[in-house]
Coordinates of C-alpha atoms in Angstrom, one line a residue:
X1 CA 13.2 -27.8 1.2
X2 CA 11.3 -26.0 3.9
X3 CA 14.5 -24.9 5.6
X4 CA 16.1 -23.8 2.4
X5 CA 13.0 -21.8 1.4
X6 CA 13.1 -20.1 4.8
X7 CA 16.7 -19.2 4.5
X8 CA 16.0 -17.7 1.0
X9 CA 13.2 -15.7 2.2
X10 CA 15.1 -14.3 5.2
X11 CA 18.0 -13.3 2.7
X12 CA 15.5 -11.6 0.4
X13 CA 13.9 -9.6 3.1
X14 CA 17.3 -8.7 4.6
X15 CA 18.4 -6.9 1.5
X16 CA 15.4 -4.8 1.2
X17 CA 17.0 -2.1 3.4
X18 CA 19.4 -1.4 0.5
X19 CA 16.6 0.0 -1.5
X20 CA 14.7 -0.8 -4.7
X21 CA 17.3 0.8 -6.9
X22 CA 20.2 -1.5 -5.7
X23 CA 17.9 -4.6 -5.8
X24 CA 16.7 -3.7 -9.2
X25 CA 20.3 -3.4 -10.5
X26 CA 20.9 -6.9 -9.4
X27 CA 17.5 -8.5 -10.3
X28 CA 16.7 -6.7 -13.5
X29 CA 19.2 -8.4 -15.9
X30 CA 18.3 -11.8 -14.4
X31 CA 14.6 -11.2 -15.3
X32 CA 15.5 -10.2 -18.9
X33 CA 17.5 -13.5 -19.2
X34 CA 14.5 -15.4 -17.7
X35 CA 11.9 -14.0 -20.1
X36 CA 14.2 -14.3 -23.1
X37 CA 14.9 -17.9 -22.2
X38 CA 11.4 -19.0 -21.8
X39 CA 10.3 -17.1 -25.0
X40 CA 13.0 -18.8 -27.1
X41 CA 12.2 -22.2 -25.6
X42 CA 8.4 -21.8 -26.3
X43 CA 9.1 -20.5 -29.8
X44 CA 11.2 -23.6 -30.7
X45 CA 8.3 -25.9 -30.0
X46 CA 5.8 -23.7 -31.8
X47 CA 7.8 -23.7 -34.9
X48 CA 7.9 -27.5 -34.8
X49 CA 4.2 -27.8 -34.2
X50 CA 2.5 -24.6 -35.3
X51 CA -1.0 -26.3 -35.1
X52 CA -1.0 -25.3 -31.4
X53 CA -1.8 -21.7 -32.4
X54 CA -5.4 -22.9 -33.2
X55 CA -5.8 -22.6 -29.4
X56 CA -6.1 -18.9 -29.9
X57 CA -9.7 -19.5 -31.0
X58 CA -12.1 -19.2 -28.1
X59 CA -14.3 -21.7 -29.9
X60 CA -12.3 -24.5 -28.1
X61 CA -13.2 -23.1 -24.7
X62 CA -16.9 -22.7 -25.6
X63 CA -16.9 -26.4 -26.8
X64 CA -15.3 -27.5 -23.7
X65 CA -17.9 -26.1 -21.4
X66 CA -20.8 -27.0 -23.7
X67 CA -19.6 -30.7 -23.4
X68 CA -18.8 -30.8 -19.7
X69 CA -21.3 -28.3 -18.4
X70 CA -21.1 -27.4 -14.7
X71 CA -18.7 -30.2 -14.1
X72 CA -16.1 -28.4 -16.1
X73 CA -16.7 -25.1 -14.1
X74 CA -13.8 -25.8 -11.4
X75 CA -11.2 -26.0 -14.3
X76 CA -11.3 -22.1 -14.1
X77 CA -9.8 -22.3 -10.6
X78 CA -6.7 -24.0 -12.3
X79 CA -6.6 -21.7 -15.4
X80 CA -6.6 -18.6 -13.3
X81 CA -3.0 -19.7 -12.0
X82 CA -1.7 -18.7 -15.5
X83 CA -2.5 -15.0 -14.9
X84 CA -2.0 -14.6 -11.2
X85 CA 1.3 -12.7 -11.5
X86 CA -0.4 -10.0 -13.7
X87 CA -2.5 -8.8 -10.8
X88 CA 0.8 -8.0 -8.8
X89 CA 2.2 -5.8 -11.5
X90 CA 0.5 -2.5 -10.6
X91 CA 0.8 -3.0 -6.9
X92 CA 4.5 -1.7 -7.4
X93 CA 3.3 1.2 -9.4
X94 CA 4.3 3.6 -6.6
X95 CA 7.9 2.7 -7.1
X96 CA 8.2 2.9 -10.9
X97 CA 5.1 4.6 -12.3
X98 CA 2.6 3.4 -14.8
X99 CA 4.5 3.7 -18.0
X100 CA 7.6 1.5 -17.0
X101 CA 5.3 -1.3 -15.9
X102 CA 3.2 -1.0 -18.9
X103 CA 6.1 -1.1 -21.3
X104 CA 7.8 -4.0 -19.5
X105 CA 4.6 -6.1 -19.6
X106 CA 3.7 -5.4 -23.2
X107 CA 7.2 -5.5 -24.7
X108 CA 8.8 -8.3 -22.7
X109 CA 6.8 -10.1 -20.0
X110 CA 3.5 -10.9 -21.8
X111 CA 4.9 -12.0 -25.1
X112 CA 7.5 -14.3 -23.4
X113 CA 4.8 -15.9 -21.1
X114 CA 2.3 -16.5 -23.9
X115 CA 4.8 -18.0 -26.3
X116 CA 6.2 -20.2 -23.5
X117 CA 2.7 -21.5 -22.6
X118 CA 1.9 -22.2 -26.3
X119 CA 5.3 -24.0 -26.5
X120 CA 4.3 -26.2 -23.6
X121 CA 1.1 -27.0 -25.3
X122 CA 2.9 -27.7 -28.6
X123 CA 5.3 -30.1 -26.7
X124 CA 2.3 -32.0 -25.0
X125 CA 0.6 -32.5 -28.3
X126 CA 3.7 -34.0 -29.7
X127 CA 4.6 -36.0 -26.7
X128 CA 1.9 -36.6 -24.1
X129 CA 4.4 -38.0 -21.7
X130 CA 5.7 -34.4 -21.2
X131 CA 2.3 -33.7 -19.3
X132 CA 4.1 -34.7 -16.0
X133 CA 6.4 -31.6 -16.1
X134 CA 6.0 -29.8 -19.4
X135 CA 8.1 -26.7 -18.6
X136 CA 11.3 -28.6 -17.8
X137 CA 10.6 -30.9 -20.7
X138 CA 11.3 -27.9 -23.0
X139 CA 15.0 -28.6 -22.6
X140 CA 17.0 -31.8 -22.9
X141 CA 17.6 -33.8 -19.8
X142 CA 21.0 -33.1 -18.2
X143 CA 23.0 -29.9 -17.7
X144 CA 20.2 -27.8 -19.4
X145 CA 17.7 -29.0 -16.9
X146 CA 19.8 -28.0 -14.0
X147 CA 20.5 -24.6 -15.5
X148 CA 16.8 -24.1 -16.0
X149 CA 16.0 -25.1 -12.4
X150 CA 18.5 -22.5 -11.1
X151 CA 17.1 -19.8 -13.5
X152 CA 13.6 -20.7 -12.5
X153 CA 14.5 -20.4 -8.7
X154 CA 16.1 -17.1 -9.2
X155 CA 13.0 -15.8 -11.2
X156 CA 10.7 -17.0 -8.5
X157 CA 12.7 -15.2 -5.8
X158 CA 12.9 -12.0 -7.9
X159 CA 9.2 -12.2 -8.7
X160 CA 8.4 -11.7 -5.0
X161 CA 10.2 -8.3 -5.2
X162 CA 7.3 -6.7 -6.9
X163 CA 4.9 -7.7 -4.1
X164 CA 7.3 -6.7 -1.3
X165 CA 7.9 -3.2 -2.7
X166 CA 4.2 -3.0 -3.7
X167 CA 3.3 -3.6 -0.1
X168 CA 5.5 -0.7 0.9
X169 CA 3.8 1.7 -1.5
X170 CA 0.3 0.6 -0.5
X171 CA 1.2 1.0 3.2
X172 CA 2.5 4.5 2.6
X173 CA -0.7 5.5 0.6
X174 CA -2.9 4.0 3.2
X175 CA -1.2 6.1 6.0
X176 CA -1.5 9.3 4.1
X177 CA -5.2 8.6 3.4
X178 CA -5.9 8.0 7.0
X179 CA -6.5 4.2 6.7
X180 CA -3.6 2.8 8.6
X181 CA -1.5 3.8 11.6
X182 CA 1.8 5.7 11.0
X183 CA 4.8 3.4 10.6
X184 CA 8.5 4.2 10.1
X185 CA 9.3 4.9 6.5
X186 CA 12.8 5.3 5.1
X187 CA 13.6 6.8 1.7
X188 CA 16.2 4.7 -0.1
X189 CA 16.9 7.0 -3.1
X190 CA 17.9 10.6 -3.5
X191 CA 16.7 10.6 -7.1
X192 CA 13.4 8.6 -7.1
X193 CA 10.7 9.8 -4.7
X194 CA 8.6 6.6 -4.5
X195 CA 11.6 4.3 -3.5
X196 CA 11.0 3.6 0.1
X197 CA 11.8 0.9 2.8
X198 CA 9.3 0.2 5.7
X199 CA 11.2 -1.9 8.3
X200 CA 8.1 -2.9 10.4
X201 CA 6.1 -4.1 7.4
X202 CA 9.2 -5.8 5.8
X203 CA 9.9 -8.0 8.8
X204 CA 6.2 -8.6 9.5
X205 CA 5.8 -9.9 6.0
X206 CA 9.0 -12.0 6.3
X207 CA 7.5 -13.7 9.4
X208 CA 4.2 -14.3 7.7
X209 CA 5.9 -15.8 4.6
X210 CA 7.9 -18.2 6.8
X211 CA 4.8 -19.2 8.6
X212 CA 3.0 -20.0 5.3
X213 CA 6.0 -22.1 4.1
X214 CA 5.8 -24.1 7.4
X215 CA 2.0 -24.4 7.2
X216 CA 1.6 -25.4 3.5
X217 CA 5.0 -27.2 3.1
X218 CA 4.6 -27.5 -0.8
X219 CA 4.0 -24.9 -3.4
X220 CA 1.2 -26.9 -4.9
X221 CA -0.8 -26.6 -1.7
X222 CA -0.5 -22.8 -2.0
X223 CA -2.6 -22.8 -5.2
X224 CA -6.0 -22.6 -3.4
X225 CA -4.9 -19.7 -1.2
X226 CA -3.3 -17.9 -4.3
X227 CA -6.3 -18.4 -6.6
X228 CA -8.8 -17.0 -4.2
X229 CA -6.4 -14.0 -3.3
X230 CA -5.8 -13.1 -6.9
X231 CA -9.3 -13.7 -8.3
X232 CA -10.8 -11.8 -5.4
X233 CA -8.4 -8.9 -5.9
X234 CA -9.4 -8.8 -9.5
X235 CA -13.0 -8.5 -8.7
X236 CA -12.5 -5.8 -6.1
X237 CA -10.2 -3.9 -8.5
X238 CA -13.0 -3.9 -11.1
X239 CA -15.6 -2.5 -8.5
X240 CA -13.0 0.1 -7.4
X241 CA -12.5 1.1 -10.9
X242 CA -16.4 1.6 -11.3
X243 CA -16.3 3.8 -8.2
X244 CA -13.4 6.0 -9.7
X245 CA -15.2 6.4 -13.0
X246 CA -18.4 7.5 -11.2
X247 CA -17.0 9.6 -8.4
X248 CA -13.7 11.0 -9.6
X249 CA -14.1 11.0 -13.4
X250 CA -17.8 11.9 -13.4
X251 CA -19.0 9.2 -15.8
X252 CA -22.8 8.7 -16.0
X253 CA -24.1 5.2 -14.9
X254 CA -25.0 4.2 -18.5
X255 CA -21.3 4.6 -19.4
X256 CA -19.7 3.1 -16.4
X257 CA -22.0 0.1 -15.7
X258 CA -21.2 -1.7 -19.1
X259 CA -17.5 -1.4 -18.3
X260 CA -18.0 -2.9 -14.8
X261 CA -20.1 -5.7 -16.3
X262 CA -17.5 -6.6 -18.9
X263 CA -14.8 -6.9 -16.3
X264 CA -16.9 -8.9 -13.8
X265 CA -18.0 -11.3 -16.5
X266 CA -14.4 -12.5 -16.4
X267 CA -13.6 -11.9 -12.8
X268 CA -16.5 -13.4 -11.0
X269 CA -16.5 -16.9 -12.7
X270 CA -12.9 -17.2 -11.8
X271 CA -13.5 -16.2 -8.2
X272 CA -16.5 -18.5 -8.0
X273 CA -14.5 -21.4 -9.3
X274 CA -11.8 -20.8 -6.7
X275 CA -14.4 -20.9 -3.9
X276 CA -14.3 -24.6 -4.3
X277 CA -10.9 -24.7 -2.8
X278 CA -11.8 -22.6 0.3
X279 CA -11.4 -25.4 2.8
X280 CA -8.1 -26.5 1.1
X281 CA -6.2 -23.3 2.1
X282 CA -8.4 -20.6 0.4
X283 CA -9.5 -19.5 3.8
X284 CA -6.0 -18.1 4.6
X285 CA -6.1 -14.9 2.4
X286 CA -9.7 -14.4 3.4
X287 CA -8.8 -14.3 7.1
X288 CA -5.7 -12.1 6.4
X289 CA -7.7 -9.7 4.3
X290 CA -10.5 -9.6 6.9
X291 CA -7.9 -8.8 9.7
X292 CA -6.5 -5.9 7.7
X293 CA -10.0 -4.7 6.9
X294 CA -10.9 -4.6 10.5
X295 CA -7.8 -2.6 11.3
X296 CA -8.4 -0.1 8.6
X297 CA -12.1 0.4 9.4
X298 CA -11.4 0.7 13.2
X299 CA -8.5 3.2 12.6
X300 CA -10.6 5.2 10.2
X301 CA -13.7 5.2 12.5
X302 CA -11.3 6.1 15.5
X303 CA -9.7 8.9 13.7
X304 CA -13.0 10.3 12.6
X305 CA -14.4 10.0 16.3
X306 CA -11.2 11.7 17.6
X307 CA -11.6 14.6 15.1
X308 CA -15.3 15.0 16.1
X309 CA -14.3 14.9 19.8
X310 CA -11.7 17.5 19.3
X311 CA -13.9 19.8 17.3
X312 CA -16.7 19.6 19.7
X313 CA -14.6 20.7 22.6
X314 CA -12.4 23.3 20.7
X315 CA -12.8 27.1 21.1
X316 CA -13.6 29.1 17.8
X317 CA -10.6 31.1 16.8
X318 CA -12.2 34.5 17.1
X319 CA -13.6 33.9 20.6
X320 CA -10.1 32.5 21.7
X321 CA -8.2 35.5 20.5
X322 CA -10.6 37.9 22.0
X323 CA -10.2 36.5 25.5
X324 CA -6.4 35.6 25.3
X325 CA -5.2 38.6 27.2
X326 CA -7.4 37.7 30.2
X327 CA -6.2 34.1 30.3
X328 CA -2.5 34.6 29.7
X329 CA -0.4 36.1 32.4
X330 CA 2.8 36.7 30.3
X331 CA 4.1 36.3 26.7
X332 CA 7.7 34.9 26.6
X333 CA 10.2 35.3 23.7
X334 CA 10.3 32.6 21.0
X335 CA 8.0 30.6 18.7
X336 CA 5.5 27.9 19.7
X337 CA 4.3 25.5 16.9
X338 CA 1.1 23.6 17.7
X339 CA 0.1 20.7 15.3
X340 CA -3.6 20.5 14.9
X341 CA -6.1 18.7 12.7
X342 CA -8.6 21.6 13.0
X343 CA -7.9 24.3 10.2
X344 CA -10.2 26.9 11.7
X345 CA -10.4 26.2 15.6
X346 CA -8.0 26.2 18.4
X347 CA -6.4 22.9 19.2
X348 CA -7.1 21.4 22.6
X349 CA -3.4 21.0 23.5
X350 CA -3.1 24.8 23.2
X351 CA -6.1 25.3 25.5
X352 CA -4.6 22.7 28.0
X353 CA -1.1 24.6 27.9
X354 CA -2.7 27.9 28.7
X355 CA -4.9 26.6 31.4
X356 CA -2.1 24.9 33.2
X357 CA 0.8 27.3 32.6
X358 CA -0.8 30.7 31.9
X359 CA 2.1 31.7 29.7
X360 CA 2.5 31.7 25.9
X361 CA 5.2 32.4 23.4
X362 CA 5.2 35.8 21.6
X363 CA 4.9 34.0 18.2
X364 CA 2.4 31.1 17.8
X365 CA 2.0 28.9 14.7
X366 CA -1.1 26.7 14.2
X367 CA 0.0 24.0 11.8
X368 CA -2.3 21.6 9.9
X369 CA -1.1 18.8 7.7
X370 CA -3.9 18.1 5.2
X371 CA -3.6 15.0 3.0
X372 CA -5.5 15.3 -0.3
X373 CA -7.1 12.5 -2.4
X374 CA -4.4 13.1 -5.1
X375 CA -1.0 11.4 -5.6
X376 CA 1.0 14.7 -5.4
X377 CA 0.4 18.4 -4.6
X378 CA 2.4 21.0 -6.7
X379 CA 4.9 22.8 -4.6
X380 CA 3.2 26.2 -5.5
X381 CA 0.0 25.0 -3.9
X382 CA 1.6 23.4 -0.9
X383 CA 1.3 26.0 1.8
X384 CA -1.4 28.4 2.9
X385 CA -0.5 31.2 5.3
X386 CA -3.0 33.3 7.2
X387 CA -1.7 35.9 9.7
X388 CA -4.0 36.5 12.7
X389 CA -4.0 38.9 15.6
X390 CA -1.7 38.8 18.7
X391 CA 1.3 37.1 17.1
X392 CA -0.7 34.0 15.7
X393 CA -0.1 32.6 12.3
X394 CA -2.2 29.8 10.8
X395 CA -0.4 27.5 8.3
X396 CA -2.1 24.8 6.3
X397 CA 0.2 22.4 4.4
X398 CA -1.3 20.3 1.5
X399 CA 0.1 16.9 0.7
X400 CA -0.9 14.1 -1.7
X401 CA -0.9 10.5 -0.7
X402 CA 2.4 9.9 -2.4
X403 CA 4.1 13.0 -0.9
X404 CA 6.5 12.8 2.0
X405 CA 5.6 15.4 4.8
X406 CA 8.3 17.6 6.1
X407 CA 7.2 20.1 8.7
X408 CA 10.5 22.1 8.9
X409 CA 10.4 22.6 5.1
X410 CA 6.8 23.7 5.3
X411 CA 7.4 26.2 8.0
X412 CA 10.4 27.5 6.3
X413 CA 8.4 28.2 3.2
X414 CA 5.6 29.8 5.3
X415 CA 8.1 31.9 7.2
X416 CA 9.1 33.7 3.9
X417 CA 5.4 34.7 3.4
X418 CA 4.9 36.0 7.0
X419 CA 5.4 39.7 8.0
X420 CA 7.5 38.7 11.1
X421 CA 8.8 35.4 9.7
X422 CA 9.0 32.1 11.7
X423 CA 12.2 31.5 13.7
X424 CA 12.7 27.7 13.6
X425 CA 16.0 27.5 15.3
X426 CA 14.6 28.2 18.8
X427 CA 11.0 27.1 18.0
X428 CA 9.2 24.6 20.3
X429 CA 6.8 22.1 18.9
X430 CA 3.8 21.0 20.9
X431 CA 2.2 17.7 20.1
X432 CA -0.7 15.9 21.8
X433 CA -0.4 12.5 23.3
X434 CA -3.8 10.9 23.7
X435 CA -4.7 8.2 26.2
X436 CA -8.0 6.5 25.3
X437 CA -10.0 5.2 28.2
X438 CA -12.2 2.6 26.4
X439 CA -15.2 2.7 28.6
X440 CA -18.9 2.0 27.8
X441 CA -19.7 5.7 27.7
X442 CA -18.0 6.4 24.3
X443 CA -19.6 6.2 21.0
X444 CA -16.9 4.1 19.4
X445 CA -17.6 1.1 21.8
X446 CA -15.1 -0.5 24.3
X447 CA -13.7 -3.1 22.0
X448 CA -13.2 -0.9 19.0
X449 CA -11.7 1.8 21.2
X450 CA -9.3 -0.6 22.9
X451 CA -8.1 -1.7 19.5
X452 CA -7.9 1.9 18.3
X453 CA -5.9 2.7 21.5
X454 CA -3.6 -0.3 20.9
X455 CA -2.9 0.8 17.3
X456 CA -2.4 4.5 18.5
X457 CA 0.2 3.4 21.1
X458 CA 2.2 1.3 18.5
X459 CA 2.0 3.9 15.7
X460 CA 5.2 5.8 14.8
X461 CA 5.5 9.1 16.6
X462 CA 4.5 12.3 14.8
X463 CA 8.0 13.6 15.6
X464 CA 9.8 11.0 13.3
X465 CA 6.9 10.8 10.7
X466 CA 6.8 14.6 10.1
X467 CA 10.6 15.1 10.4
X468 CA 10.4 17.3 13.4
X469 CA 13.6 17.8 15.5
X470 CA 13.0 15.6 18.5
X471 CA 15.0 18.0 20.8
X472 CA 12.5 20.8 20.1
X473 CA 9.3 18.8 21.0
X474 CA 7.1 18.9 24.0
X475 CA 4.2 16.4 24.3
X476 CA 1.0 17.2 26.2
X477 CA -1.1 14.3 27.3
X478 CA -4.8 14.2 27.4
X479 CA -7.3 11.5 28.4
X480 CA -10.0 10.8 25.9
X481 CA -13.2 8.6 25.8
X482 CA -14.5 7.9 22.2

């Protein structure tokens, strides 16, 4: 079974390059059949034994814990597995949006799941021997059992799709927010902006999944890891929601805290109950999560330190322009475009270029790509253009964390708002290529700087990420000790 599972996983990840739209056209009808089937099977049992609906009353749960006390607490670690899939739904929101996911959940998925669970309960009340495998006992033994096994296997494979594409969306957003190194991102749809494919993440995830299969061998042994991962995510989501209500929506504490307390009243008991399974495999998601957390923190600290280093050594714009004629021996025809994170100062690579070459193009564009903490920036608010003295133009392009940056498109829009325009056909793009020394002298620390340097070396180039024509790019190297 391990080998078969591995083959299925490789096949699933291999078709991702075709895009979510193509995958959805194949998987969507199967999931509709799946939910319709389990809903009907559950409904048949409920009609035969309607007394199971008394389980809707929370009184039974209260009585259970009143009778068993703390010895019954670990049962929450098992119960949580009934809702683990719900936490994965909104991870894929970047591909489909909130409304389609909400409609699919409320109109199809949730009713079918609830009815199926109640149907299994009704079956076990009528026939306690069905406890061994209540789901497959919903159908008569024989051809129907095999058909349900096949349908269940297909549904299991397809259910992984939301998580795979969700990882793509979250990776894309993390990059735009400055929390993760750049990776190659391919758009797979000309009509839906959020449908993307991330090759590096895709195959890294494939290898990780195969390793988990080899390590755990059986799906039942994954329950501990799954329970901690999902219940922990639920608690983190609740805390994050509280931060959004306070910092983004401006809710007062008296309004936001009760909402947080309500969610945590459900999330924390489930998480605590799953901690009993930590040594049984629950440590796996904790280690993986901690690893990604370290990468994100180091990348964020490194980028912040790099920005501070650059700003501290940059020349103010006015001072630079005032002394430009004395520092440049000649101005040559053409356009030079310097990418910079400094929206008001002169980039170090421009200083380095002038110091070494003492020549400069007649037209110079200082381009800053600014990612805002919103999903999308309207096209009308995308570009800011400021014309400076001596042939300089400063362009600031604003993008949301779900937008896709396109430098040539931004410069074309900016050129229409400049008095002399911006000639892109013969333009030269100057990019910085930093080498980090990782010594004891830097503020970041040698270990953190070496990790940051490793991430920087393996990040996707700015040329491909910003859709810059590679044949028009010149990279200028600098050595930096953070």
